[in-house]
Amino acid sequence: MPANLPRFARRFAGELPGDASTELRSRQVHGALWSEVSPTPVRAPRLLAFSRPLARELGLDEALFADRATAEVLAGNRLWPGMAPFAANYGGHQFGHWAGQLGDGRAIVLGELERPDGALVELQLKGAGPTPYSRAGDGRAVLRSSLREFLCSEAMHHLGVPTTRALSLCATGDVVVRDMFYDGNPKPEPGAIVCRVAPTFLRFGNFELPSARGDVALLRTLAEFTRRHFFAELPPPSAPTWAAWLHEVAVRTARLIAHWQAVGFVHGVMNTDNLSILGLTIDYGPYGWLDGFDPGWTPNTTDAQHRRYAYGNQPGIGLWNVERLGAALLPLLDGDEEPVHAALEAYRGAYAEAATGRFAAKIGLTFEAARGDGALLQQLLDWLAAQETDMTLFFRALASVAELPATPTTLPDAVQAAFYRAVPEAHTAAGVDWLRRWWARTRQEPRAPAEVAAAMQRVNPKYVLRNWLAQTAIDAAEAGDLAPLHRLLAILERPFDEQPEHAELAQKRPDWARDKPGCSALSCSS
Ligand code: AMP
Ligand code: MG
């Protein structure tokens, strides 16, 4: 056993009521916020990748990851001293409907690690085997979805988007059977486990479940725990405290979603059990990145008909989810709906401010309503949506236009390269017209054009985890080649840097990927 193992606290399970039973079978768990459950061992744990920046933050020595015993811990076959595994109990609204108890059906928290700076973070294995919350599921996860969660968690962090993190990706050596297209053709796939990291994985659904069951005492206990550890700046418990807390969660959620919109991230399953109480991106499933800027796009085939969680709907769905949280907290608000309305208002305001600020920054401006920036932005977004135009390439290209010495009279090549197909003359003309007005507006900024362009490069990533890139890494990993995974992991640590040697990974979606599963559409099967 290496000497430099981290220390673990037992805060969640130590302070909150747990399940009296340790029975593994799927069941309803009442009066408890968690169940004691150990990961089910896997056949042949193997570390496929780990995040060096996160390991450093956690004070975990790199040498530890060369040790086979570490892979065994990160795949659930053994524990480090002080770990006390549990699964959390929560409910949620799925696709607009109350779904009752859900819970960690395949996620198991190993323990709360004490970082060198003293902060505690939960280490959680996803795919670690059945829990009392597994319902009809097997508690496992496949390589393709695990690789996607691992890479995207770290990519989002390096983009500056609040997110749960991913420490490691392990192969289990076991086979997991999935019907990937839900078409009656189940197939064996390689199993995998991601070790996720966050201060807490509490979701809106953790609060909804005791509230829906009328267990106000349990709801109150959980709210007080959450305030004490994660919102310590709030005053002691009282109805106004819970109102202020709801307000804060609403604002964080709004800002998070504004950030998603600005980078072109589509979560895909914004159910209330997948919304973090800390305002983190959580539960990477059938998420996707916009290639063409299309507000109606969703990566989730399960949602293809109603498009509830499409890119353009995310801000409104965030609001809907905050309303569900507010409704769940009513017993703590003495039944007063006013704070809920206030939180929704705060969400709207925070979203508008964050979204205009971020999109203005993407075009090099400090947002000023009086200069007509609102209309300028809206015209751009309408123009982008009118013809299939690569969002990431377009904004990255715009920086070079900012530096032109005179007003543009044509669409520069770099901008044209963002189109997926030939566009009508009128569309080009409208683009040039917009560019001219925007170029003139940039000249009113207090900064020199070169500085405007440099600032744009710092907010418009060159590299995002495009769906086809993730799929390339998955295909290779399934064939035993981990190089594309490791390459992507390294590139996505510096998403705003040019990295010219990797330019082919900044390309728009290639034609072969347009309709390929995993590249354009993903099912929830994972
Ligand atoms: P999701 O919407 O994918 O975050 O999952 C919704 C619920 O289904 C959560 O309670 C998960 O724990 C559970 N779940 C998803 N996949 C599995 C699985 N393979 N085995 C057990 N539970 C699962
Ligand atoms: Mg989930």
Tab-separated table of C-alpha atoms and ligand atoms in Angstrom, residues 90 94 102-107 126 133-141 178 203 269 271 273-274 283 285 524 526, ligand 1:
chain	number	residue	atom	x	y	z
A	90	TYR	CA	-33.297	10.953	-5.226
A	94	GLN	CA	-38.151	13.065	-16.504
A	102	LEU	CA	-34.756	7.178	-9.163
A	103	GLY	CA	-31.516	7.340	-7.150
A	104	ASP	CA	-27.961	6.317	-7.948
A	105	GLY	CA	-28.762	3.196	-9.939
A	106	ARG	CA	-25.207	2.653	-11.075
A	107	ALA	CA	-23.220	5.387	-9.368
A	126	LYS	CA	-20.294	5.369	-12.465
A	133	TYR	CA	-31.889	2.218	-6.943
A	134	SER	CA	-31.017	0.205	-10.052
A	135	ARG	CA	-34.673	-0.565	-10.876
A	136	ALA	CA	-34.515	-2.703	-14.043
A	137	GLY	CA	-30.917	-1.677	-14.840
A	138	ASP	CA	-27.740	-3.699	-14.392
A	139	GLY	CA	-25.747	-0.966	-12.656
A	140	ARG	CA	-23.123	-1.027	-15.386
A	141	ALA	CA	-21.927	1.324	-18.123
A	178	ARG	CA	-26.976	-2.974	-24.615
A	203	ARG	CA	-29.360	17.260	-7.656
A	269	VAL	CA	-31.374	15.011	-20.805
A	271	ASN	CA	-34.389	16.085	-16.265
A	273	ASP	CA	-32.422	14.464	-11.520
A	274	ASN	CA	-29.692	15.695	-13.870
A	283	ASP	CA	-24.578	13.472	-15.907
A	285	GLY	CA	-25.308	11.066	-21.372
A	524	CYS	CA	-29.880	7.108	-23.927
A	526	SER	CA	-25.300	3.662	-22.046
B	1	AMP	P1	-30.024	9.298	-16.502
B	1	AMP	O1	-31.213	10.071	-16.988
B	1	AMP	O2	-29.267	8.588	-17.548
B	1	AMP	O3	-29.134	10.160	-15.665
B	1	AMP	O4	-30.548	8.103	-15.551
B	1	AMP	C1	-31.805	8.094	-14.936
B	1	AMP	C2	-31.851	7.060	-13.849
B	1	AMP	O5	-31.620	5.749	-14.369
B	1	AMP	C3	-30.839	7.237	-12.735
B	1	AMP	O6	-31.486	6.918	-11.533
B	1	AMP	C4	-29.763	6.232	-13.067
B	1	AMP	O7	-29.066	5.819	-11.925
B	1	AMP	C5	-30.585	5.104	-13.652
B	1	AMP	N1	-29.824	4.249	-14.569
B	1	AMP	C6	-29.394	4.544	-15.807
B	1	AMP	N2	-28.733	3.502	-16.352
B	1	AMP	C7	-28.728	2.510	-15.431
B	1	AMP	C8	-28.203	1.168	-15.387
B	1	AMP	N3	-27.545	0.636	-16.409
B	1	AMP	N4	-28.400	0.461	-14.264
B	1	AMP	C9	-29.059	0.979	-13.219
B	1	AMP	N5	-29.581	2.203	-13.195
B	1	AMP	C10	-29.420	2.980	-14.287
